[in-house]
Structure formats: structure tokens, C-alpha cells
Amino acid sequence: MSGRVAAVSRNGEYSFTKPNQDSVRLLAGLGVEGDVHAGVTVKHRSRVAQDPTQPNLRQVHLIHEELFAEVAEEGFKVAPGQLGENITTRGIDLLGLPVGTLLRVGDAVVLEVTGLRNPCLQIDNFQDGLLKRVVGRDEAGNVVRKAGIMSIVREGGVVCPGDTIEAELPSGPHRRLERV
């Protein structure tokens, strides 16, 4: 399974959106250099309020560009970085990956998939009604989260738009992604 990087984004201040960059540097065990969510322990405000010593399983947020086309059919206009992601992807089924998948990005970077992003009300503050398009329920009533996946940085390096992404599935039984 493979794809490409469509855009990269970071923000050094707490803000819902993240400006696009020409490149971002990922630091092993920390996240995106210069991004407010980089660190060994949790940086997301809701997680810090619960327990600031939790490991940061949300160092790098990836979202699939195809979601933007899907919500555009419902009248929403979303561009890379606007939902707070660090890496916008194209051509890879992020939501179908199991926990522990390694994503090899470009020549050096290795990310380990930890789980799903749990969409929050800030999405509706960005565009009213968008939250219902990125989180919903399937036919069986199970919650379906579409707002991307979270990962940790195993091997750092520079990521640029156009870089390839190769998914290496973990051995053994696969665990479905859950919110982290």
C-alpha cells in the first residue's frame, strides 16, 4: 500500500488550523519540529488536563486528502492544514491501516500508526455542520471517525509535498484503529 504526501503543516501556537510549509522536520520520539504538539508526553489540551504524564501517541496527525473531496460534495471547503493535520496524504487508505503499521515517508522518516484522531467540536467552529461529516455511525451503529490518524515518529527526517509513503503492515493479528 502506498501513496504520496500532498502537503505538510505545522504551527508553534495552539490553533485549530496549521499553515502549510515547504517542508517539516520530524524528530524521533517527539514529533514535528516547531509544532505545538511535539513532545514525549501529551500536548493536546484535553489530554494534558486528564494526565500530563501520558505518553504522546499523537505526535504527528495525518489526514487523507480524499476526505476533502468527500466533504466538498456536501458543500464544505477544506484545504490541507485546515483540520489541524501535519501531513496531508493522497492515495493511501489511512483509516484502513491497523495499529502498529509503519509508514515510510520519503527517504528517511518512519512513523508508527497509533490510532484514530477523535474529532472534536472545534471542527464545527471551523465550519458549522462539518463535524457530522467527519464522524458518524455505520449501519450497525458503531462510531466511524474519518478525521485522520495519529502516529509517533520512530525515525526522523525531512518531509516534503510529493514524498512517497509506503505502508508496512505489522506481523501477527492486526488490531483495528481506535481513538487515541
PDB file of C-alpha atoms in Angstrom:
ATOM      1  CA  MET A   1       0.000   0.000   0.000  1.00  0.00           C
ATOM      2  CA  SER A   2       1.460   3.330  -0.983  1.00  0.00           C
ATOM      3  CA  GLY A   3       0.626   6.972  -1.526  1.00  0.00           C
ATOM      4  CA  ARG A   4       2.129  10.441  -1.535  1.00  0.00           C
ATOM      5  CA  VAL A   5       2.423  13.464   0.695  1.00  0.00           C
ATOM      6  CA  ALA A   6       0.084  16.176  -0.612  1.00  0.00           C
ATOM      7  CA  ALA A   7       1.011  18.853   1.947  1.00  0.00           C
ATOM      8  CA  VAL A   8       2.840  19.381   5.242  1.00  0.00           C
ATOM      9  CA  SER A   9       1.803  21.775   8.014  1.00  0.00           C
ATOM     10  CA  ARG A  10       2.854  22.913  11.471  1.00  0.00           C
ATOM     11  CA  ASN A  11       2.032  25.586  14.000  1.00  0.00           C
ATOM     12  CA  GLY A  12       4.065  26.643  17.025  1.00  0.00           C
ATOM     13  CA  GLU A  13       0.971  28.056  18.752  1.00  0.00           C
ATOM     14  CA  TYR A  14      -2.280  26.415  19.808  1.00  0.00           C
ATOM     15  CA  SER A  15      -4.628  26.965  16.902  1.00  0.00           C
ATOM     16  CA  PHE A  16      -7.091  24.720  15.110  1.00  0.00           C
ATOM     17  CA  THR A  17      -5.505  25.153  11.681  1.00  0.00           C
ATOM     18  CA  LYS A  18      -1.854  24.743  10.765  1.00  0.00           C
ATOM     19  CA  PRO A  19      -0.189  26.742   7.989  1.00  0.00           C
ATOM     20  CA  ASN A  20       1.271  24.762   5.089  1.00  0.00           C
ATOM     21  CA  GLN A  21       5.052  24.613   4.814  1.00  0.00           C
ATOM     22  CA  ASP A  22       7.533  23.750   2.064  1.00  0.00           C
ATOM     23  CA  SER A  23       8.848  21.022   4.388  1.00  0.00           C
ATOM     24  CA  VAL A  24       8.723  19.878   8.006  1.00  0.00           C
ATOM     25  CA  ARG A  25      11.389  18.159  10.066  1.00  0.00           C
ATOM     26  CA  LEU A  26      10.228  15.210  12.156  1.00  0.00           C
ATOM     27  CA  LEU A  27      12.175  14.400  15.307  1.00  0.00           C
ATOM     28  CA  ALA A  28      12.343  10.803  16.548  1.00  0.00           C
ATOM     29  CA  GLY A  29      10.243  10.320  19.687  1.00  0.00           C
ATOM     30  CA  LEU A  30       8.967  13.913  19.629  1.00  0.00           C
ATOM     31  CA  GLY A  31       7.008  14.865  16.508  1.00  0.00           C
ATOM     32  CA  VAL A  32       7.142  17.827  14.145  1.00  0.00           C
ATOM     33  CA  GLU A  33       9.896  20.303  14.991  1.00  0.00           C
ATOM     34  CA  GLY A  34       8.333  23.663  15.855  1.00  0.00           C
ATOM     35  CA  ASP A  35       4.815  22.259  16.266  1.00  0.00           C
ATOM     36  CA  VAL A  36       2.915  22.858  19.494  1.00  0.00           C
ATOM     37  CA  HIS A  37       2.017  19.147  19.744  1.00  0.00           C
ATOM     38  CA  ALA A  38       5.615  17.866  19.637  1.00  0.00           C
ATOM     39  CA  GLY A  39       6.865  16.160  22.767  1.00  0.00           C
ATOM     40  CA  VAL A  40       7.383  12.918  24.638  1.00  0.00           C
ATOM     41  CA  THR A  41       4.274  13.478  26.770  1.00  0.00           C
ATOM     42  CA  VAL A  42       0.797  14.604  25.660  1.00  0.00           C
ATOM     43  CA  LYS A  43       0.417  18.172  24.402  1.00  0.00           C
ATOM     44  CA  HIS A  44      -3.252  18.229  23.378  1.00  0.00           C
ATOM     45  CA  ARG A  45      -5.001  20.385  25.961  1.00  0.00           C
ATOM     46  CA  SER A  46      -7.757  17.874  26.768  1.00  0.00           C
ATOM     47  CA  ARG A  47      -5.192  15.116  27.352  1.00  0.00           C
ATOM     48  CA  VAL A  48      -2.940  17.362  29.451  1.00  0.00           C
ATOM     49  CA  ALA A  49      -5.929  18.223  31.663  1.00  0.00           C
ATOM     50  CA  GLN A  50      -6.543  14.496  32.253  1.00  0.00           C
ATOM     51  CA  ASP A  51      -2.930  13.485  32.921  1.00  0.00           C
ATOM     52  CA  PRO A  52       0.055  15.486  31.646  1.00  0.00           C
ATOM     53  CA  THR A  53       2.406  12.495  32.124  1.00  0.00           C
ATOM     54  CA  GLN A  54       0.691  10.330  29.467  1.00  0.00           C
ATOM     55  CA  PRO A  55       2.906   9.310  26.552  1.00  0.00           C
ATOM     56  CA  ASN A  56       2.284  11.360  23.431  1.00  0.00           C
ATOM     57  CA  LEU A  57       0.714   8.936  20.946  1.00  0.00           C
ATOM     58  CA  ARG A  58      -0.418  11.926  18.859  1.00  0.00           C
ATOM     59  CA  GLN A  59       2.941  13.347  17.729  1.00  0.00           C
ATOM     60  CA  VAL A  60       2.022  13.504  14.032  1.00  0.00           C
ATOM     61  CA  HIS A  61      -1.530  13.820  12.673  1.00  0.00           C
ATOM     62  CA  LEU A  62      -2.127  12.541   9.137  1.00  0.00           C
ATOM     63  CA  ILE A  63      -5.312  13.053   7.152  1.00  0.00           C
ATOM     64  CA  HIS A  64      -6.243  11.829   3.674  1.00  0.00           C
ATOM     65  CA  GLU A  65      -6.850  14.500   1.052  1.00  0.00           C
ATOM     66  CA  GLU A  66      -9.696  12.373  -0.333  1.00  0.00           C
ATOM     67  CA  LEU A  67     -11.760  13.388   2.719  1.00  0.00           C
ATOM     68  CA  PHE A  68     -11.725  16.984   1.456  1.00  0.00           C
ATOM     69  CA  ALA A  69     -13.322  15.893  -1.842  1.00  0.00           C
ATOM     70  CA  GLU A  70     -15.894  13.841   0.078  1.00  0.00           C
ATOM     71  CA  VAL A  71     -16.999  16.759   2.270  1.00  0.00           C
ATOM     72  CA  ALA A  72     -16.915  19.117  -0.734  1.00  0.00           C
ATOM     73  CA  GLU A  73     -19.812  17.085  -2.153  1.00  0.00           C
ATOM     74  CA  GLU A  74     -21.740  18.214   0.949  1.00  0.00           C
ATOM     75  CA  GLY A  75     -20.801  21.870   0.360  1.00  0.00           C
ATOM     76  CA  PHE A  76     -17.778  22.162   2.674  1.00  0.00           C
ATOM     77  CA  LYS A  77     -14.486  23.641   1.530  1.00  0.00           C
ATOM     78  CA  VAL A  78     -11.457  22.228   3.352  1.00  0.00           C
ATOM     79  CA  ALA A  79      -7.810  22.596   2.356  1.00  0.00           C
ATOM     80  CA  PRO A  80      -4.637  20.933   3.690  1.00  0.00           C
ATOM     81  CA  GLY A  81      -3.755  22.003   7.233  1.00  0.00           C
ATOM     82  CA  GLN A  82      -7.186  23.431   7.993  1.00  0.00           C
ATOM     83  CA  LEU A  83      -8.235  20.463  10.146  1.00  0.00           C
ATOM     84  CA  GLY A  84      -5.021  20.658  12.159  1.00  0.00           C
ATOM     85  CA  GLU A  85      -3.108  17.855  10.471  1.00  0.00           C
ATOM     86  CA  ASN A  86       0.658  17.811   9.997  1.00  0.00           C
ATOM     87  CA  ILE A  87       0.726  15.613   6.886  1.00  0.00           C
ATOM     88  CA  THR A  88      -1.988  15.534   4.239  1.00  0.00           C
ATOM     89  CA  THR A  89      -1.797  12.325   2.197  1.00  0.00           C
ATOM     90  CA  ARG A  90      -3.064  11.219  -1.197  1.00  0.00           C
ATOM     91  CA  GLY A  91      -3.744   7.699  -2.452  1.00  0.00           C
ATOM     92  CA  ILE A  92      -3.344   5.682   0.760  1.00  0.00           C
ATOM     93  CA  ASP A  93      -6.188   4.280   2.873  1.00  0.00           C
ATOM     94  CA  LEU A  94      -5.081   5.666   6.232  1.00  0.00           C
ATOM     95  CA  LEU A  95      -8.291   4.667   8.017  1.00  0.00           C
ATOM     96  CA  GLY A  96      -7.879   1.045   6.920  1.00  0.00           C
ATOM     97  CA  LEU A  97      -4.426   0.613   8.455  1.00  0.00           C
ATOM     98  CA  PRO A  98      -4.004  -1.425  11.647  1.00  0.00           C
ATOM     99  CA  VAL A  99      -2.307  -0.200  14.830  1.00  0.00           C
ATOM    100  CA  GLY A 100       1.460  -0.573  14.569  1.00  0.00           C
ATOM    101  CA  THR A 101       1.678  -0.022  10.808  1.00  0.00           C
ATOM    102  CA  LEU A 102       4.953   1.632   9.861  1.00  0.00           C
ATOM    103  CA  LEU A 103       4.705   4.442   7.336  1.00  0.00           C
ATOM    104  CA  ARG A 104       7.952   5.051   5.476  1.00  0.00           C
ATOM    105  CA  VAL A 105       7.834   8.626   4.234  1.00  0.00           C
ATOM    106  CA  GLY A 106      10.386   9.888   1.745  1.00  0.00           C
ATOM    107  CA  ASP A 107      13.947   8.647   2.168  1.00  0.00           C
ATOM    108  CA  ALA A 108      14.282   8.545   5.948  1.00  0.00           C
ATOM    109  CA  VAL A 109      11.152   9.114   8.032  1.00  0.00           C
ATOM    110  CA  VAL A 110       9.366   6.225   9.742  1.00  0.00           C
ATOM    111  CA  LEU A 111       6.075   6.806  11.545  1.00  0.00           C
ATOM    112  CA  GLU A 112       4.235   4.231  13.639  1.00  0.00           C
ATOM    113  CA  VAL A 113       0.436   4.414  13.484  1.00  0.00           C
ATOM    114  CA  THR A 114      -1.082   4.612  16.980  1.00  0.00           C
ATOM    115  CA  GLY A 115      -4.795   5.219  16.344  1.00  0.00           C
ATOM    116  CA  LEU A 116      -7.567   7.455  15.088  1.00  0.00           C
ATOM    117  CA  ARG A 117      -7.986  11.150  15.677  1.00  0.00           C
ATOM    118  CA  ASN A 118     -11.038  11.794  17.802  1.00  0.00           C
ATOM    119  CA  PRO A 119     -12.819  14.708  16.086  1.00  0.00           C
ATOM    120  CA  CYS A 120     -13.982  17.468  18.429  1.00  0.00           C
ATOM    121  CA  LEU A 121     -16.359  20.431  18.407  1.00  0.00           C
ATOM    122  CA  GLN A 122     -13.613  22.703  17.081  1.00  0.00           C
ATOM    123  CA  ILE A 123     -14.419  21.216  13.659  1.00  0.00           C
ATOM    124  CA  ASP A 124     -17.907  22.752  13.849  1.00  0.00           C
ATOM    125  CA  ASN A 125     -16.373  26.044  14.990  1.00  0.00           C
ATOM    126  CA  PHE A 126     -14.272  25.908  11.797  1.00  0.00           C
ATOM    127  CA  GLN A 127     -17.318  25.152   9.584  1.00  0.00           C
ATOM    128  CA  ASP A 128     -20.738  24.572  11.100  1.00  0.00           C
ATOM    129  CA  GLY A 129     -22.010  21.053  10.397  1.00  0.00           C
ATOM    130  CA  LEU A 130     -18.638  19.643   9.314  1.00  0.00           C
ATOM    131  CA  LEU A 131     -18.258  17.501  12.452  1.00  0.00           C
ATOM    132  CA  LYS A 132     -21.204  15.345  11.363  1.00  0.00           C
ATOM    133  CA  ARG A 133     -19.395  14.677   8.080  1.00  0.00           C
ATOM    134  CA  VAL A 134     -16.147  13.512   9.683  1.00  0.00           C
ATOM    135  CA  VAL A 135     -17.673  11.420  12.481  1.00  0.00           C
ATOM    136  CA  GLY A 136     -20.809   9.369  12.256  1.00  0.00           C
ATOM    137  CA  ARG A 137     -22.182   5.858  12.618  1.00  0.00           C
ATOM    138  CA  ASP A 138     -22.173   2.826  10.355  1.00  0.00           C
ATOM    139  CA  GLU A 139     -25.169   0.566   9.668  1.00  0.00           C
ATOM    140  CA  ALA A 140     -24.508  -1.352  12.916  1.00  0.00           C
ATOM    141  CA  GLY A 141     -24.447   1.854  14.971  1.00  0.00           C
ATOM    142  CA  ASN A 142     -20.675   1.855  15.518  1.00  0.00           C
ATOM    143  CA  VAL A 143     -18.901   5.220  15.624  1.00  0.00           C
ATOM    144  CA  VAL A 144     -16.902   5.934  12.450  1.00  0.00           C
ATOM    145  CA  ARG A 145     -14.142   8.531  12.712  1.00  0.00           C
ATOM    146  CA  LYS A 146     -12.811   9.915   9.404  1.00  0.00           C
ATOM    147  CA  ALA A 147     -10.662  12.849  10.592  1.00  0.00           C
ATOM    148  CA  GLY A 148      -7.350  11.071  10.130  1.00  0.00           C
ATOM    149  CA  ILE A 149      -4.892   9.028  12.104  1.00  0.00           C
ATOM    150  CA  MET A 150      -2.254   9.708  14.725  1.00  0.00           C
ATOM    151  CA  SER A 151       1.312   8.434  14.831  1.00  0.00           C
ATOM    152  CA  ILE A 152       4.623   8.635  16.615  1.00  0.00           C
ATOM    153  CA  VAL A 153       7.996   9.292  14.990  1.00  0.00           C
ATOM    154  CA  ARG A 154      10.292   6.240  15.021  1.00  0.00           C
ATOM    155  CA  GLU A 155      12.915   7.703  12.653  1.00  0.00           C
ATOM    156  CA  GLY A 156      13.152  11.411  11.931  1.00  0.00           C
ATOM    157  CA  GLY A 157      13.961  13.440   8.866  1.00  0.00           C
ATOM    158  CA  VAL A 158      12.506  15.995   6.481  1.00  0.00           C
ATOM    159  CA  VAL A 159       9.109  15.508   4.810  1.00  0.00           C
ATOM    160  CA  CYS A 160       8.059  17.469   1.715  1.00  0.00           C
ATOM    161  CA  PRO A 161       4.989  17.505  -0.517  1.00  0.00           C
ATOM    162  CA  GLY A 162       5.439  14.862  -3.216  1.00  0.00           C
ATOM    163  CA  ASP A 163       7.335  12.417  -0.975  1.00  0.00           C
ATOM    164  CA  THR A 164       6.272   8.800  -1.270  1.00  0.00           C
ATOM    165  CA  ILE A 165       4.547   6.952   1.575  1.00  0.00           C
ATOM    166  CA  GLU A 166       4.917   3.178   1.867  1.00  0.00           C
ATOM    167  CA  ALA A 167       2.885   1.248   4.456  1.00  0.00           C
ATOM    168  CA  GLU A 168       4.455  -1.766   6.159  1.00  0.00           C
ATOM    169  CA  LEU A 169       1.800  -3.754   7.990  1.00  0.00           C
ATOM    170  CA  PRO A 170       2.687  -5.330  11.353  1.00  0.00           C
ATOM    171  CA  SER A 171       3.061  -9.098  11.624  1.00  0.00           C
ATOM    172  CA  GLY A 172       0.625 -11.202  13.576  1.00  0.00           C
ATOM    173  CA  PRO A 173      -3.035 -10.441  14.138  1.00  0.00           C
ATOM    174  CA  HIS A 174      -3.938  -6.885  13.172  1.00  0.00           C
ATOM    175  CA  ARG A 175      -5.675  -4.567  15.636  1.00  0.00           C
ATOM    176  CA  ARG A 176      -8.208  -2.097  14.250  1.00  0.00           C
ATOM    177  CA  LEU A 177      -7.552   1.560  14.875  1.00  0.00           C
ATOM    178  CA  GLU A 178      -9.280   3.094  17.886  1.00  0.00           C
ATOM    179  CA  ARG A 179      -9.284   6.706  19.046  1.00  0.00           C
ATOM    180  CA  VAL A 180      -6.166   7.919  20.838  1.00  0.00           C
TER     181      VAL A 180
END
